[in-house]
Amino acid sequence: MSSEYDQIEVPDEGSKVTYEDGELVVPDDPIIPIIHGDGIGTDVGPAAQSVLNAAAEATGREINWMRVYAGETARERYDENLPDDTVDALREFRVSIKGPLTTPVGAGFRSLNVALRKKLDLYANVRPTYHLDGVPSPVKDPSEMDMVNFRENTEDVYAGIEFDAGTDEVAQVREFVEEEMGFDATIHDGPVGIGIKPITEFGTKRLVRQAIEYALENDRDSVTLVHKGNIMKFTEGAFRDWGYELAAEEFPERTVTEDELWDEHDGEAPPGVVVVKDRIADNMLQQILTRTDQYDVLAMPNLNGDYLSDAAGAQIGGLGIAPGANIGDGRVLAEPVHGSAPKYAGQDKVNPSAMILSGRIMLERLGWDDAADLVRDAVEAQISAKRVTYDIERQVEGGEKLATSEFAAEIVERIEERA
């Protein structure tokens, strides 16, 4: 392997994942970069590796791990939080996985996670939300929750275009808004912070394209555009309109709107056709509780996606078990959605399920559905057996508490038994 990096080693064995004609080309022995992460990443990272190794080997493949660094471990090696080595490796090898990262105060990044998404143009945050049997949930029937959230990753108020109160920059923006644009009675007197909310046709359509393609490939019935366009007509309203445009332009034979569904098909979509609909964001927060089984795939601007993904995750047992991944054109960075919980670091006690199941998304994106199914089935069987980490053990009657490493080791055994 010809790649050279300052302080990370490329495995001697293994092959690169490549990208040709809009598709990942995946060898049976890919090199996969991994960032263990900060805090509990030291525990959940190795645990996830062991489970993903077992699933790959059980299906006749091999993962060649390439350890790369961000956050605290990067500061120790590089004296910076996000070295070029790491970004270059994730870019070159295309498919990777990371644990939780903590952005230190004053470190120069609003968020290391956001910085990685922007540098690699990972524009879709994908969060499958499904219940595993045996996981305690606050809702009566958590099995009804089976959604996949596509959250736009690069725009909206997360774009980072903000101006601090009291600065010359915010004064310039305020002057322009009030004097040039005529909003002279909108902003209250006194100090003000101002942010800009960009929603573009380009960013919207590539996200909605990903969501519709996923729905078609995975036999999902609907894609719902979640927005606040009734108030923010030219940003989130545009997101809705551009989403419908994309469906009509690129999938005219494979999608219908709700109106077309009833006007032309008597409420029954033809086989292989996805219904594209939209919902107001605050109403959608209600409907994921009251009409959970009516939704399959959600496509949302950045802020709505943040709220809706976490709200959906609560119904299946919380963020400690919720997987995620960031997707771009020809690139995947899987990651759990929980934080780094530094007070538990190195104690071998936390639940690694979220990172393991994020690895399951990675396996699916590699095209290794058989390995991905092994991971899900083994994790669910382990939890159903009530041999679990402390967070679940304390909530279930008759549970047996295991360390992080013990929990992962027993999942590996279940995979090997099923192979």
PDB file of N, CA and C in Angstrom, residues 173-233:
ATOM      1  N   VAL A 173     -24.012  43.226  10.087  1.00  0.00           N
ATOM      2  CA  VAL A 173     -25.142  42.416   9.636  1.00  0.00           C
ATOM      3  C   VAL A 173     -26.460  43.076  10.038  1.00  0.00           C
ATOM      4  N   ARG A 174     -26.525  43.576  11.260  1.00  0.00           N
ATOM      5  CA  ARG A 174     -27.753  44.226  11.724  1.00  0.00           C
ATOM      6  C   ARG A 174     -28.065  45.454  10.879  1.00  0.00           C
ATOM      7  N   GLU A 175     -27.054  46.234  10.599  1.00  0.00           N
ATOM      8  CA  GLU A 175     -27.266  47.429   9.778  1.00  0.00           C
ATOM      9  C   GLU A 175     -27.789  47.059   8.395  1.00  0.00           C
ATOM     10  N   PHE A 176     -27.222  46.025   7.815  1.00  0.00           N
ATOM     11  CA  PHE A 176     -27.678  45.594   6.490  1.00  0.00           C
ATOM     12  C   PHE A 176     -29.126  45.112   6.537  1.00  0.00           C
ATOM     13  N   VAL A 177     -29.442  44.310   7.534  1.00  0.00           N
ATOM     14  CA  VAL A 177     -30.798  43.759   7.645  1.00  0.00           C
ATOM     15  C   VAL A 177     -31.821  44.875   7.860  1.00  0.00           C
ATOM     16  N   GLU A 178     -31.477  45.826   8.722  1.00  0.00           N
ATOM     17  CA  GLU A 178     -32.445  46.862   9.061  1.00  0.00           C
ATOM     18  C   GLU A 178     -32.524  47.962   8.004  1.00  0.00           C
ATOM     19  N   GLU A 179     -31.373  48.414   7.521  1.00  0.00           N
ATOM     20  CA  GLU A 179     -31.376  49.572   6.629  1.00  0.00           C
ATOM     21  C   GLU A 179     -31.476  49.188   5.160  1.00  0.00           C
ATOM     22  N   GLU A 180     -30.795  48.147   4.765  1.00  0.00           N
ATOM     23  CA  GLU A 180     -30.819  47.761   3.358  1.00  0.00           C
ATOM     24  C   GLU A 180     -31.999  46.863   3.015  1.00  0.00           C
ATOM     25  N   MET A 181     -32.356  45.964   3.935  1.00  0.00           N
ATOM     26  CA  MET A 181     -33.412  44.997   3.656  1.00  0.00           C
ATOM     27  C   MET A 181     -34.767  45.396   4.236  1.00  0.00           C
ATOM     28  N   GLY A 182     -34.808  46.453   5.066  1.00  0.00           N
ATOM     29  CA  GLY A 182     -36.079  46.991   5.504  1.00  0.00           C
ATOM     30  C   GLY A 182     -36.690  46.351   6.732  1.00  0.00           C
ATOM     31  N   PHE A 183     -35.945  45.504   7.453  1.00  0.00           N
ATOM     32  CA  PHE A 183     -36.481  44.880   8.668  1.00  0.00           C
ATOM     33  C   PHE A 183     -36.108  45.741   9.875  1.00  0.00           C
ATOM     34  N   ASP A 184     -36.566  46.986   9.854  1.00  0.00           N
ATOM     35  CA  ASP A 184     -36.114  47.942  10.855  1.00  0.00           C
ATOM     36  C   ASP A 184     -36.877  47.854  12.172  1.00  0.00           C
ATOM     37  N   ALA A 185     -37.930  47.064  12.226  1.00  0.00           N
ATOM     38  CA  ALA A 185     -38.696  46.941  13.466  1.00  0.00           C
ATOM     39  C   ALA A 185     -38.764  45.496  13.930  1.00  0.00           C
ATOM     40  N   THR A 186     -37.780  44.709  13.533  1.00  0.00           N
ATOM     41  CA  THR A 186     -37.821  43.273  13.796  1.00  0.00           C
ATOM     42  C   THR A 186     -36.931  42.869  14.959  1.00  0.00           C
ATOM     43  N   ILE A 187     -35.727  43.426  15.025  1.00  0.00           N
ATOM     44  CA  ILE A 187     -34.766  43.034  16.050  1.00  0.00           C
ATOM     45  C   ILE A 187     -34.899  43.949  17.251  1.00  0.00           C
ATOM     46  N   HIS A 188     -34.985  43.383  18.438  1.00  0.00           N
ATOM     47  CA  HIS A 188     -35.107  44.176  19.660  1.00  0.00           C
ATOM     48  C   HIS A 188     -33.857  45.020  19.888  1.00  0.00           C
ATOM     49  N   ASP A 189     -34.029  46.109  20.613  1.00  0.00           N
ATOM     50  CA  ASP A 189     -32.895  46.950  20.962  1.00  0.00           C
ATOM     51  C   ASP A 189     -31.941  46.212  21.893  1.00  0.00           C
ATOM     52  N   GLY A 190     -30.697  46.655  21.897  1.00  0.00           N
ATOM     53  CA  GLY A 190     -29.709  46.070  22.788  1.00  0.00           C
ATOM     54  C   GLY A 190     -28.875  45.008  22.100  1.00  0.00           C
ATOM     55  N   PRO A 191     -27.999  44.352  22.863  1.00  0.00           N
ATOM     56  CA  PRO A 191     -27.116  43.340  22.277  1.00  0.00           C
ATOM     57  C   PRO A 191     -27.904  42.231  21.585  1.00  0.00           C
ATOM     58  N   VAL A 192     -27.366  41.720  20.480  1.00  0.00           N
ATOM     59  CA  VAL A 192     -28.038  40.678  19.710  1.00  0.00           C
ATOM     60  C   VAL A 192     -26.993  39.772  19.070  1.00  0.00           C
ATOM     61  N   GLY A 193     -27.265  38.490  19.082  1.00  0.00           N
ATOM     62  CA  GLY A 193     -26.495  37.546  18.284  1.00  0.00           C
ATOM     63  C   GLY A 193     -27.302  37.204  17.052  1.00  0.00           C
ATOM     64  N   ILE A 194     -26.653  37.092  15.923  1.00  0.00           N
ATOM     65  CA  ILE A 194     -27.365  36.834  14.670  1.00  0.00           C
ATOM     66  C   ILE A 194     -26.767  35.620  13.977  1.00  0.00           C
ATOM     67  N   GLY A 195     -27.627  34.741  13.516  1.00  0.00           N
ATOM     68  CA  GLY A 195     -27.202  33.590  12.731  1.00  0.00           C
ATOM     69  C   GLY A 195     -27.917  33.572  11.398  1.00  0.00           C
ATOM     70  N   ILE A 196     -27.319  32.946  10.413  1.00  0.00           N
ATOM     71  CA  ILE A 196     -27.905  32.846   9.072  1.00  0.00           C
ATOM     72  C   ILE A 196     -28.219  31.385   8.793  1.00  0.00           C
ATOM     73  N   LYS A 197     -29.374  31.141   8.178  1.00  0.00           N
ATOM     74  CA  LYS A 197     -29.894  29.794   7.985  1.00  0.00           C
ATOM     75  C   LYS A 197     -29.953  29.491   6.478  1.00  0.00           C
ATOM     76  N   PRO A 198     -28.888  28.958   5.894  1.00  0.00           N
ATOM     77  CA  PRO A 198     -28.939  28.635   4.465  1.00  0.00           C
ATOM     78  C   PRO A 198     -29.557  27.258   4.208  1.00  0.00           C
ATOM     79  N   ILE A 199     -30.503  27.216   3.297  1.00  0.00           N
ATOM     80  CA  ILE A 199     -31.064  25.969   2.784  1.00  0.00           C
ATOM     81  C   ILE A 199     -30.980  26.072   1.268  1.00  0.00           C
ATOM     82  N   THR A 200     -30.207  25.215   0.637  1.00  0.00           N
ATOM     83  CA  THR A 200     -30.017  25.326  -0.809  1.00  0.00           C
ATOM     84  C   THR A 200     -30.744  24.218  -1.565  1.00  0.00           C
ATOM     85  N   GLU A 201     -31.038  24.497  -2.823  1.00  0.00           N
ATOM     86  CA  GLU A 201     -31.624  23.474  -3.680  1.00  0.00           C
ATOM     87  C   GLU A 201     -30.677  22.289  -3.818  1.00  0.00           C
ATOM     88  N   PHE A 202     -29.395  22.572  -3.997  1.00  0.00           N
ATOM     89  CA  PHE A 202     -28.395  21.514  -4.148  1.00  0.00           C
ATOM     90  C   PHE A 202     -28.356  20.609  -2.924  1.00  0.00           C
ATOM     91  N   GLY A 203     -28.245  21.230  -1.732  1.00  0.00           N
ATOM     92  CA  GLY A 203     -28.157  20.444  -0.515  1.00  0.00           C
ATOM     93  C   GLY A 203     -29.416  19.652  -0.245  1.00  0.00           C
ATOM     94  N   THR A 204     -30.560  20.257  -0.519  1.00  0.00           N
ATOM     95  CA  THR A 204     -31.834  19.580  -0.296  1.00  0.00           C
ATOM     96  C   THR A 204     -31.985  18.383  -1.214  1.00  0.00           C
ATOM     97  N   LYS A 205     -31.736  18.587  -2.492  1.00  0.00           N
ATOM     98  CA  LYS A 205     -32.029  17.529  -3.461  1.00  0.00           C
ATOM     99  C   LYS A 205     -31.095  16.335  -3.300  1.00  0.00           C
ATOM    100  N   ARG A 206     -29.840  16.564  -2.947  1.00  0.00           N
ATOM    101  CA  ARG A 206     -28.976  15.396  -2.797  1.00  0.00           C
ATOM    102  C   ARG A 206     -29.346  14.591  -1.555  1.00  0.00           C
ATOM    103  N   LEU A 207     -29.857  15.268  -0.506  1.00  0.00           N
ATOM    104  CA  LEU A 207     -30.321  14.535   0.670  1.00  0.00           C
ATOM    105  C   LEU A 207     -31.575  13.734   0.341  1.00  0.00           C
ATOM    106  N   VAL A 208     -32.555  14.372  -0.288  1.00  0.00           N
ATOM    107  CA  VAL A 208     -33.813  13.692  -0.597  1.00  0.00           C
ATOM    108  C   VAL A 208     -33.569  12.542  -1.583  1.00  0.00           C
ATOM    109  N   ARG A 209     -32.635  12.725  -2.481  1.00  0.00           N
ATOM    110  CA  ARG A 209     -32.273  11.625  -3.403  1.00  0.00           C
ATOM    111  C   ARG A 209     -31.798  10.408  -2.618  1.00  0.00           C
ATOM    112  N   GLN A 210     -30.926  10.633  -1.632  1.00  0.00           N
ATOM    113  CA  GLN A 210     -30.445   9.527  -0.800  1.00  0.00           C
ATOM    114  C   GLN A 210     -31.606   8.838  -0.088  1.00  0.00           C
ATOM    115  N   ALA A 211     -32.536   9.642   0.439  1.00  0.00           N
ATOM    116  CA  ALA A 211     -33.658   9.075   1.187  1.00  0.00           C
ATOM    117  C   ALA A 211     -34.565   8.239   0.289  1.00  0.00           C
ATOM    118  N   ILE A 212     -34.864   8.732  -0.893  1.00  0.00           N
ATOM    119  CA  ILE A 212     -35.744   7.996  -1.807  1.00  0.00           C
ATOM    120  C   ILE A 212     -35.053   6.734  -2.312  1.00  0.00           C
ATOM    121  N   GLU A 213     -33.780   6.846  -2.657  1.00  0.00           N
ATOM    122  CA  GLU A 213     -33.054   5.655  -3.106  1.00  0.00           C
ATOM    123  C   GLU A 213     -33.037   4.590  -2.013  1.00  0.00           C
ATOM    124  N   TYR A 214     -32.824   5.012  -0.778  1.00  0.00           N
ATOM    125  CA  TYR A 214     -32.840   4.057   0.339  1.00  0.00           C
ATOM    126  C   TYR A 214     -34.211   3.397   0.450  1.00  0.00           C
ATOM    127  N   ALA A 215     -35.267   4.189   0.380  1.00  0.00           N
ATOM    128  CA  ALA A 215     -36.617   3.642   0.507  1.00  0.00           C
ATOM    129  C   ALA A 215     -36.906   2.625  -0.593  1.00  0.00           C
ATOM    130  N   LEU A 216     -36.505   2.929  -1.810  1.00  0.00           N
ATOM    131  CA  LEU A 216     -36.744   2.007  -2.923  1.00  0.00           C
ATOM    132  C   LEU A 216     -35.935   0.726  -2.782  1.00  0.00           C
ATOM    133  N   GLU A 217     -34.691   0.861  -2.367  1.00  0.00           N
ATOM    134  CA  GLU A 217     -33.818  -0.310  -2.254  1.00  0.00           C
ATOM    135  C   GLU A 217     -34.198  -1.210  -1.080  1.00  0.00           C
ATOM    136  N   ASN A 218     -34.887  -0.654  -0.094  1.00  0.00           N
ATOM    137  CA  ASN A 218     -35.197  -1.411   1.118  1.00  0.00           C
ATOM    138  C   ASN A 218     -36.692  -1.629   1.325  1.00  0.00           C
ATOM    139  N   ASP A 219     -37.461  -1.508   0.245  1.00  0.00           N
ATOM    140  CA  ASP A 219     -38.902  -1.803   0.277  1.00  0.00           C
ATOM    141  C   ASP A 219     -39.637  -1.011   1.347  1.00  0.00           C
ATOM    142  N   ARG A 220     -39.294   0.243   1.496  1.00  0.00           N
ATOM    143  CA  ARG A 220     -39.990   1.129   2.413  1.00  0.00           C
ATOM    144  C   ARG A 220     -41.154   1.799   1.678  1.00  0.00           C
ATOM    145  N   ASP A 221     -42.232   2.070   2.395  1.00  0.00           N
ATOM    146  CA  ASP A 221     -43.450   2.561   1.762  1.00  0.00           C
ATOM    147  C   ASP A 221     -43.452   4.058   1.505  1.00  0.00           C
ATOM    148  N   SER A 222     -42.772   4.837   2.351  1.00  0.00           N
ATOM    149  CA  SER A 222     -42.921   6.291   2.239  1.00  0.00           C
ATOM    150  C   SER A 222     -41.652   7.026   2.618  1.00  0.00           C
ATOM    151  N   VAL A 223     -41.523   8.246   2.081  1.00  0.00           N
ATOM    152  CA  VAL A 223     -40.508   9.217   2.488  1.00  0.00           C
ATOM    153  C   VAL A 223     -41.257  10.484   2.884  1.00  0.00           C
ATOM    154  N   THR A 224     -41.041  10.941   4.113  1.00  0.00           N
ATOM    155  CA  THR A 224     -41.732  12.126   4.620  1.00  0.00           C
ATOM    156  C   THR A 224     -40.748  13.279   4.755  1.00  0.00           C
ATOM    157  N   LEU A 225     -41.046  14.401   4.116  1.00  0.00           N
ATOM    158  CA  LEU A 225     -40.253  15.615   4.219  1.00  0.00           C
ATOM    159  C   LEU A 225     -40.739  16.380   5.443  1.00  0.00           C
ATOM    160  N   VAL A 226     -39.873  16.550   6.440  1.00  0.00           N
ATOM    161  CA  VAL A 226     -40.256  17.173   7.705  1.00  0.00           C
ATOM    162  C   VAL A 226     -39.675  18.587   7.743  1.00  0.00           C
ATOM    163  N   HIS A 227     -40.533  19.578   7.893  1.00  0.00           N
ATOM    164  CA  HIS A 227     -40.117  20.971   7.721  1.00  0.00           C
ATOM    165  C   HIS A 227     -40.977  21.895   8.571  1.00  0.00           C
ATOM    166  N   LYS A 228     -40.579  23.138   8.658  1.00  0.00           N
ATOM    167  CA  LYS A 228     -41.366  24.189   9.301  1.00  0.00           C
ATOM    168  C   LYS A 228     -41.667  25.275   8.275  1.00  0.00           C
ATOM    169  N   GLY A 229     -42.067  24.831   7.089  1.00  0.00           N
ATOM    170  CA  GLY A 229     -42.287  25.739   5.978  1.00  0.00           C
ATOM    171  C   GLY A 229     -43.500  26.618   6.118  1.00  0.00           C
ATOM    172  N   ASN A 230     -44.375  26.315   7.062  1.00  0.00           N
ATOM    173  CA  ASN A 230     -45.509  27.213   7.295  1.00  0.00           C
ATOM    174  C   ASN A 230     -45.057  28.546   7.882  1.00  0.00           C
ATOM    175  N   ILE A 231     -43.903  28.573   8.531  1.00  0.00           N
ATOM    176  CA  ILE A 231     -43.348  29.804   9.107  1.00  0.00           C
ATOM    177  C   ILE A 231     -42.126  30.265   8.314  1.00  0.00           C
ATOM    178  N   MET A 232     -41.168  29.366   8.123  1.00  0.00           N
ATOM    179  CA  MET A 232     -39.937  29.708   7.383  1.00  0.00           C
ATOM    180  C   MET A 232     -40.127  29.317   5.916  1.00  0.00           C
ATOM    181  N   LYS A 233     -40.874  30.155   5.207  1.00  0.00           N
ATOM    182  CA  LYS A 233     -41.374  29.784   3.885  1.00  0.00           C
ATOM    183  C   LYS A 233     -40.272  29.690   2.832  1.00  0.00           C
TER     184      LYS A 233
END
